[in-house]
CSV table of C-alpha atoms in Angstrom, one decimal:
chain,number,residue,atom,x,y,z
A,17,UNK,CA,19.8,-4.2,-1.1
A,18,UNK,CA,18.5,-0.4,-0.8
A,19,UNK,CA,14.4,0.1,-0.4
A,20,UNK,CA,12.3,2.7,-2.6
A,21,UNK,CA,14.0,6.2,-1.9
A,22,UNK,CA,11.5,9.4,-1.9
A,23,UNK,CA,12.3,13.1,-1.1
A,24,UNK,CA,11.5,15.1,0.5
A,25,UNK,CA,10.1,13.5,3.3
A,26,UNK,CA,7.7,16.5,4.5
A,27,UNK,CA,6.5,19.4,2.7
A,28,UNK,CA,4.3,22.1,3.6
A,29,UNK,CA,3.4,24.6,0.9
A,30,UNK,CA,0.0,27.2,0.5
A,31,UNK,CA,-2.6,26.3,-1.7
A,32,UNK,CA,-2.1,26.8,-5.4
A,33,UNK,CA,1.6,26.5,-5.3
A,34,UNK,CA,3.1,23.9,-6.9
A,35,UNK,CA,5.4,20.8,-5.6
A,36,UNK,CA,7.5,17.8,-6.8
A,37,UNK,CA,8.5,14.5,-5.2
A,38,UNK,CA,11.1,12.3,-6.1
A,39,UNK,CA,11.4,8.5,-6.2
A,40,UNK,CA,14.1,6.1,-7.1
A,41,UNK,CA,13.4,2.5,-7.1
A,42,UNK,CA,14.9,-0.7,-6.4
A,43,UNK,CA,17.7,-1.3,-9.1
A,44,UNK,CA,16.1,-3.4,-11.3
A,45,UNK,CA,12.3,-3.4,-10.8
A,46,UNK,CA,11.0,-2.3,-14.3
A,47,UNK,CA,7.6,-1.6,-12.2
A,48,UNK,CA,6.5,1.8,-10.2
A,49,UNK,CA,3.7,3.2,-8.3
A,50,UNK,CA,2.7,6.3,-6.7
A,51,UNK,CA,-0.4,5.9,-4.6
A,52,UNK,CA,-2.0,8.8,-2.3
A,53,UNK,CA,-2.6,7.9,1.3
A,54,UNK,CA,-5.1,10.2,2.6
A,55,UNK,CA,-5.4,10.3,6.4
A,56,UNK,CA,-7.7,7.4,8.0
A,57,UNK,CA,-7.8,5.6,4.3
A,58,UNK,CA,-5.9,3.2,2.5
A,59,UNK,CA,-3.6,3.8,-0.3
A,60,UNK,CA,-4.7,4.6,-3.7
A,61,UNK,CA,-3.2,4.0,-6.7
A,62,UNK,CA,-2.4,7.1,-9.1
A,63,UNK,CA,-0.2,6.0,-12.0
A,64,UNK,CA,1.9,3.0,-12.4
A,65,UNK,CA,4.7,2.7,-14.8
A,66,UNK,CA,6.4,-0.2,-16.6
A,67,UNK,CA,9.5,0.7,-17.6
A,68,UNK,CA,9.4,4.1,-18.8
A,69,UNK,CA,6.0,3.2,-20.2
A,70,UNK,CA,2.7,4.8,-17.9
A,71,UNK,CA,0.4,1.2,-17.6
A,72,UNK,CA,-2.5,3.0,-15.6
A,73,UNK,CA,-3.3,6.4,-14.8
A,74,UNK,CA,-7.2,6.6,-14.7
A,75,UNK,CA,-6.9,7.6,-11.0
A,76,UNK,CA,-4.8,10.3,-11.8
A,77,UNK,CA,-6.3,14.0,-11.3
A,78,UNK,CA,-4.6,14.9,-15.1
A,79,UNK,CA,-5.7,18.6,-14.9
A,80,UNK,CA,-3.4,19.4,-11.6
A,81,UNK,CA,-1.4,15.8,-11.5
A,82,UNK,CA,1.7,14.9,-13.6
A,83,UNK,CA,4.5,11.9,-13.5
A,84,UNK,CA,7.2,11.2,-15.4
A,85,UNK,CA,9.9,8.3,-15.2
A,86,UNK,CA,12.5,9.2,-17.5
A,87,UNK,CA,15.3,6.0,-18.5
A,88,UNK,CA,12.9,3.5,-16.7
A,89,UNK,CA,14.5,4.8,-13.5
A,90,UNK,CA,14.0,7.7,-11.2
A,91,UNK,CA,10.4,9.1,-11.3
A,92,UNK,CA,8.9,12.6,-10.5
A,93,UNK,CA,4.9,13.4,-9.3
A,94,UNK,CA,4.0,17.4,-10.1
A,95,UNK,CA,1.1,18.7,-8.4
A,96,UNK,CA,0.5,22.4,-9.9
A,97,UNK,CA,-1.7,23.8,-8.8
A,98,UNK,CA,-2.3,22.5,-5.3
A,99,UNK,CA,-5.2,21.9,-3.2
A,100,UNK,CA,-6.3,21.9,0.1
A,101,UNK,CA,-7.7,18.2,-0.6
A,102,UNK,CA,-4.0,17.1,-2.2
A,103,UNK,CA,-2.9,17.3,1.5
A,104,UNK,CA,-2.1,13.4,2.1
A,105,UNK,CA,0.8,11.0,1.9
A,106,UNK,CA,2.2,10.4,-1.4
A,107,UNK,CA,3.8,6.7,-1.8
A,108,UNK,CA,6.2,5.2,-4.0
A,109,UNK,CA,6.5,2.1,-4.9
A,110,UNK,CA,8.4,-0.9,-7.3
A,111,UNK,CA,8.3,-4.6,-7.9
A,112,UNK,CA,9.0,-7.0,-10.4
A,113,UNK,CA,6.8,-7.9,-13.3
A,114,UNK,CA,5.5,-11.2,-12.2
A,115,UNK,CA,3.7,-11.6,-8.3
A,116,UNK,CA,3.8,-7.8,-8.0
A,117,UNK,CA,5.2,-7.8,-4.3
A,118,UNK,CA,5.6,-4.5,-4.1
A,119,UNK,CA,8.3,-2.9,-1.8
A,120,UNK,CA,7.1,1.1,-0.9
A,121,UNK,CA,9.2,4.0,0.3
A,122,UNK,CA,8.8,6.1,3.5
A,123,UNK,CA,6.5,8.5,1.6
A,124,UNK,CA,6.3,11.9,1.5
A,125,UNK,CA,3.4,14.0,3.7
A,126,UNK,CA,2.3,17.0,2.1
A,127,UNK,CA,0.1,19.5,3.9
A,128,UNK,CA,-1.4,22.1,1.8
A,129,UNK,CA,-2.3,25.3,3.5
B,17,UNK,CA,-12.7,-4.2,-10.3
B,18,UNK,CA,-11.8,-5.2,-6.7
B,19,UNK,CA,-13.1,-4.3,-3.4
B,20,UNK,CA,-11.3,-4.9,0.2
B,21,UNK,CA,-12.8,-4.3,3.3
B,22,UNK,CA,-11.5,-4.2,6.7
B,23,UNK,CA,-14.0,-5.1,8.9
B,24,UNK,CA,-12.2,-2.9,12.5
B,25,UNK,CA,-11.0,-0.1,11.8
B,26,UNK,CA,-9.4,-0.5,15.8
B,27,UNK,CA,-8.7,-3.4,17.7
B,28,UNK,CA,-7.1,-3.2,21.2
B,29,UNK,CA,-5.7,-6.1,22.9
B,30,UNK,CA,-3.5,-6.3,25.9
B,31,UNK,CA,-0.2,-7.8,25.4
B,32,UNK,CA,0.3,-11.9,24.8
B,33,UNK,CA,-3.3,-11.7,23.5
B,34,UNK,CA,-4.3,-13.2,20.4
B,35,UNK,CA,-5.9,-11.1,17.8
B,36,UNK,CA,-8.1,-11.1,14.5
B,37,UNK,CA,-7.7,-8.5,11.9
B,38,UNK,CA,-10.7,-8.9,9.3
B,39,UNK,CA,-10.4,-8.4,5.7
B,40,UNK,CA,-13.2,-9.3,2.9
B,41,UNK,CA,-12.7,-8.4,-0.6
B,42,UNK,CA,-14.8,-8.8,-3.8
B,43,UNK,CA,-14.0,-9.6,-7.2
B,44,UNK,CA,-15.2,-10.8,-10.2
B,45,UNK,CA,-11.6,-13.0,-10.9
B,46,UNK,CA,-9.4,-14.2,-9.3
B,47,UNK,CA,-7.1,-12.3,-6.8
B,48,UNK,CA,-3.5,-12.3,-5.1
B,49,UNK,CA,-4.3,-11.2,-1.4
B,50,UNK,CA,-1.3,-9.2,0.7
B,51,UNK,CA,-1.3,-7.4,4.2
B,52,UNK,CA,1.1,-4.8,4.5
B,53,UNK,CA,2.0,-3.3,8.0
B,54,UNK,CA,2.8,0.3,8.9
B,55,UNK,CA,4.9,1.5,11.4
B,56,UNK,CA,4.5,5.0,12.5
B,57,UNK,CA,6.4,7.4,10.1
B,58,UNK,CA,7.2,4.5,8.3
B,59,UNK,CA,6.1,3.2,4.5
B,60,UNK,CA,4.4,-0.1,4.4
B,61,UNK,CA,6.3,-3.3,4.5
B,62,UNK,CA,4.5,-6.7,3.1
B,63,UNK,CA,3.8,-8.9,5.8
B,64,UNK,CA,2.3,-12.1,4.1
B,65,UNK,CA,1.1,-12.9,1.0
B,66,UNK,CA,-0.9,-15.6,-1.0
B,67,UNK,CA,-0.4,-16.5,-4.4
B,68,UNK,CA,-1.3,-19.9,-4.6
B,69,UNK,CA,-1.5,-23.3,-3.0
B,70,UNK,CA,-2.0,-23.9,0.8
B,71,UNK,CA,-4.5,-21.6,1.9
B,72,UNK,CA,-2.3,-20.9,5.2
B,73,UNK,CA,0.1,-18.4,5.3
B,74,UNK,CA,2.7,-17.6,7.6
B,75,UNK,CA,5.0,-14.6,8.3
B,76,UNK,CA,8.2,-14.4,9.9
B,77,UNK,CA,7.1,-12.8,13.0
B,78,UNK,CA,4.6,-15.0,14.0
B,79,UNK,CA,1.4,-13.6,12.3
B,80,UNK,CA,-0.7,-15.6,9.9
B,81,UNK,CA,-3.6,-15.7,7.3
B,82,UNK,CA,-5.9,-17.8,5.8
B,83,UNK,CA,-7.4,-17.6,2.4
B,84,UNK,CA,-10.9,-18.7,2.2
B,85,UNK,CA,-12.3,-18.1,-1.6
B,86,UNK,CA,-16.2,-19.3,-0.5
B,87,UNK,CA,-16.1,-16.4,1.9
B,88,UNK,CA,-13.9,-14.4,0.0
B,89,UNK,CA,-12.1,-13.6,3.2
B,90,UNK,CA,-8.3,-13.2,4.2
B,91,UNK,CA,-8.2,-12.8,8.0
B,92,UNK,CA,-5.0,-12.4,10.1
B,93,UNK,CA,-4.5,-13.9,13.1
B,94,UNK,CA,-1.8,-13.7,15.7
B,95,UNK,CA,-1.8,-15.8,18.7
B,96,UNK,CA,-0.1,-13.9,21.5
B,97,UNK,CA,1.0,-9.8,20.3
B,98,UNK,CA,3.8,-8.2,21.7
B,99,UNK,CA,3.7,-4.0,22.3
B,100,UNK,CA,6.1,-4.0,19.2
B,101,UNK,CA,3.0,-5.1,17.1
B,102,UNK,CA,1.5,-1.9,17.7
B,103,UNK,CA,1.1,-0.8,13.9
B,104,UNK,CA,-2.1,0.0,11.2
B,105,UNK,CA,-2.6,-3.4,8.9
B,106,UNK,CA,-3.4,-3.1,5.7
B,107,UNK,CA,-5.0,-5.4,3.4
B,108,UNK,CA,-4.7,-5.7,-0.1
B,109,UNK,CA,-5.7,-7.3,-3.2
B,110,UNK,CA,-4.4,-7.7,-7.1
B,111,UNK,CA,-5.9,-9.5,-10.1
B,112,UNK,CA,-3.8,-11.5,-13.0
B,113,UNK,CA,-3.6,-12.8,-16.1
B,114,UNK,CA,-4.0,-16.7,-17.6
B,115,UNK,CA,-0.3,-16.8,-17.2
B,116,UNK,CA,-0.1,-15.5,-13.7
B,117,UNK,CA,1.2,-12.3,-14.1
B,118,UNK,CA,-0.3,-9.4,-11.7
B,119,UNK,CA,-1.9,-6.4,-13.9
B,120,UNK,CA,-0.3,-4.7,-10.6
B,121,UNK,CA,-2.2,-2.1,-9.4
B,122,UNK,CA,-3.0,-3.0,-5.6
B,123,UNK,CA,-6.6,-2.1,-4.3
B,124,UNK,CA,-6.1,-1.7,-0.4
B,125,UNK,CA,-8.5,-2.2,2.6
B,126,UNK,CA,-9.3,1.3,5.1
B,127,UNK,CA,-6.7,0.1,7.5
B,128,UNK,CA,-6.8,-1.7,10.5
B,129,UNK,CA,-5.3,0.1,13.6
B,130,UNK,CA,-3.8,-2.3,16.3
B,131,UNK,CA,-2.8,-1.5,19.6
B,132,UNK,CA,-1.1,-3.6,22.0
B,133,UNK,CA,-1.3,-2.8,25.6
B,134,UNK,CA,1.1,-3.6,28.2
């Protein structure tokens, strides 16, 4: 069975540009994450989707962040524009509905210059 | 709302050691409890979970944990590492409905950094 895909794995961009990542999921998990892992700190959770549906985005800096997950699938972040403080590793993640084990992709680390 | 907390934020143990990773959490309901590993340059894997019945849990590799709801604690314990259990832990915490069902969003711990020393 493939894992979560993300790309790119590593981007470095100056501050106020803008930048997308890319996740695909397991086939099949209606559920998907994307959390920010700043350096020394745990994940935290941004937005999580159920289906194509957005279930929780109250961590989600709305004025700079956007998601989308068009057909239930594949699943884009947008950070426009960026910040020195959006430098971090940004982590996607699926599961099914019920015990929510979730299964994460490699991430992607973004520095911000 | 949940808390975790990860009580080391290092431990370093010499190889065939046993090791303690602490994790406390708070809530209000109650909880699913998960630790995730991390490889370097890796994403995080699930290592163990609890859901429900016996409070000890086992992973494939030889790590366990042990739910204990008086002290609100899920603590991981390994009872002789190996250098290839040189990773940061991470434990984690969801809450559910009657029927069961996680709401899904996982509130994690800081991170437990473990290195095994030859």
């Amino acid at each position: 069975e493939a894992g979560v895909a993300q790309s790119p794995r590593y981007k470095i961009i100056e501050k106020r540009q803008s930048v997308a990542f890319w996740c695909n999921p397991i086939s099949g998990h209606a559920t998907l994450y994307w959390y920010q892992q700043i350096l020394g700190q745990g994940p935290k959770l941004l937005i999580q989707f159920q289906n194509n549906g957005v279930v929780d985005d109250s961590q989600l800096p709305k004025d700079r962040f956007s998601a989308e997950r068009l057909k239930g699938v594949d699943s884009t972040l947008k950070i426009q524009p960026a910040k020195l403080e959006d430098s971090a590793v940004y982590l996607c993640a699926s599961s099914l509905v019920k015990y929510n084990e979730q299964f994460f992709g490699p991430g992607t680390r973004l520095t911000v210059l | 709302a949940q808390s975790v907390t990860q009580l080391d934020s290092q431990v370093p143990v010499f190889e065939e050691a046993p090791v303690e990773l602490r994790c406390n959490y708070s809530s209000s309901v109650s909880v699913y409890l998960f630790w995730y590993v991390q490889y370097p340059n890796q994403g995080l894997q699930l290592l163990l979970k609890y859901l429900s019945g016996s409070t000890l849990v086992e992973s494939i590799n030889g790590f366990e944990a042990e739910f204990n709801k008086s002290q609100t604690s899920f603590h991981l314990r390994k009872p002789s590492v190996h250098i290839s259990d040189t990773a940061e832990y991470f434990c984690a915490v969801t809450d559910f409905n009657a029927g069961g069902t996680s709401y899904g969003k996982l509130t994690f711990g800081q991170g437990t950094i473990l290195t095994v020393h030859p």
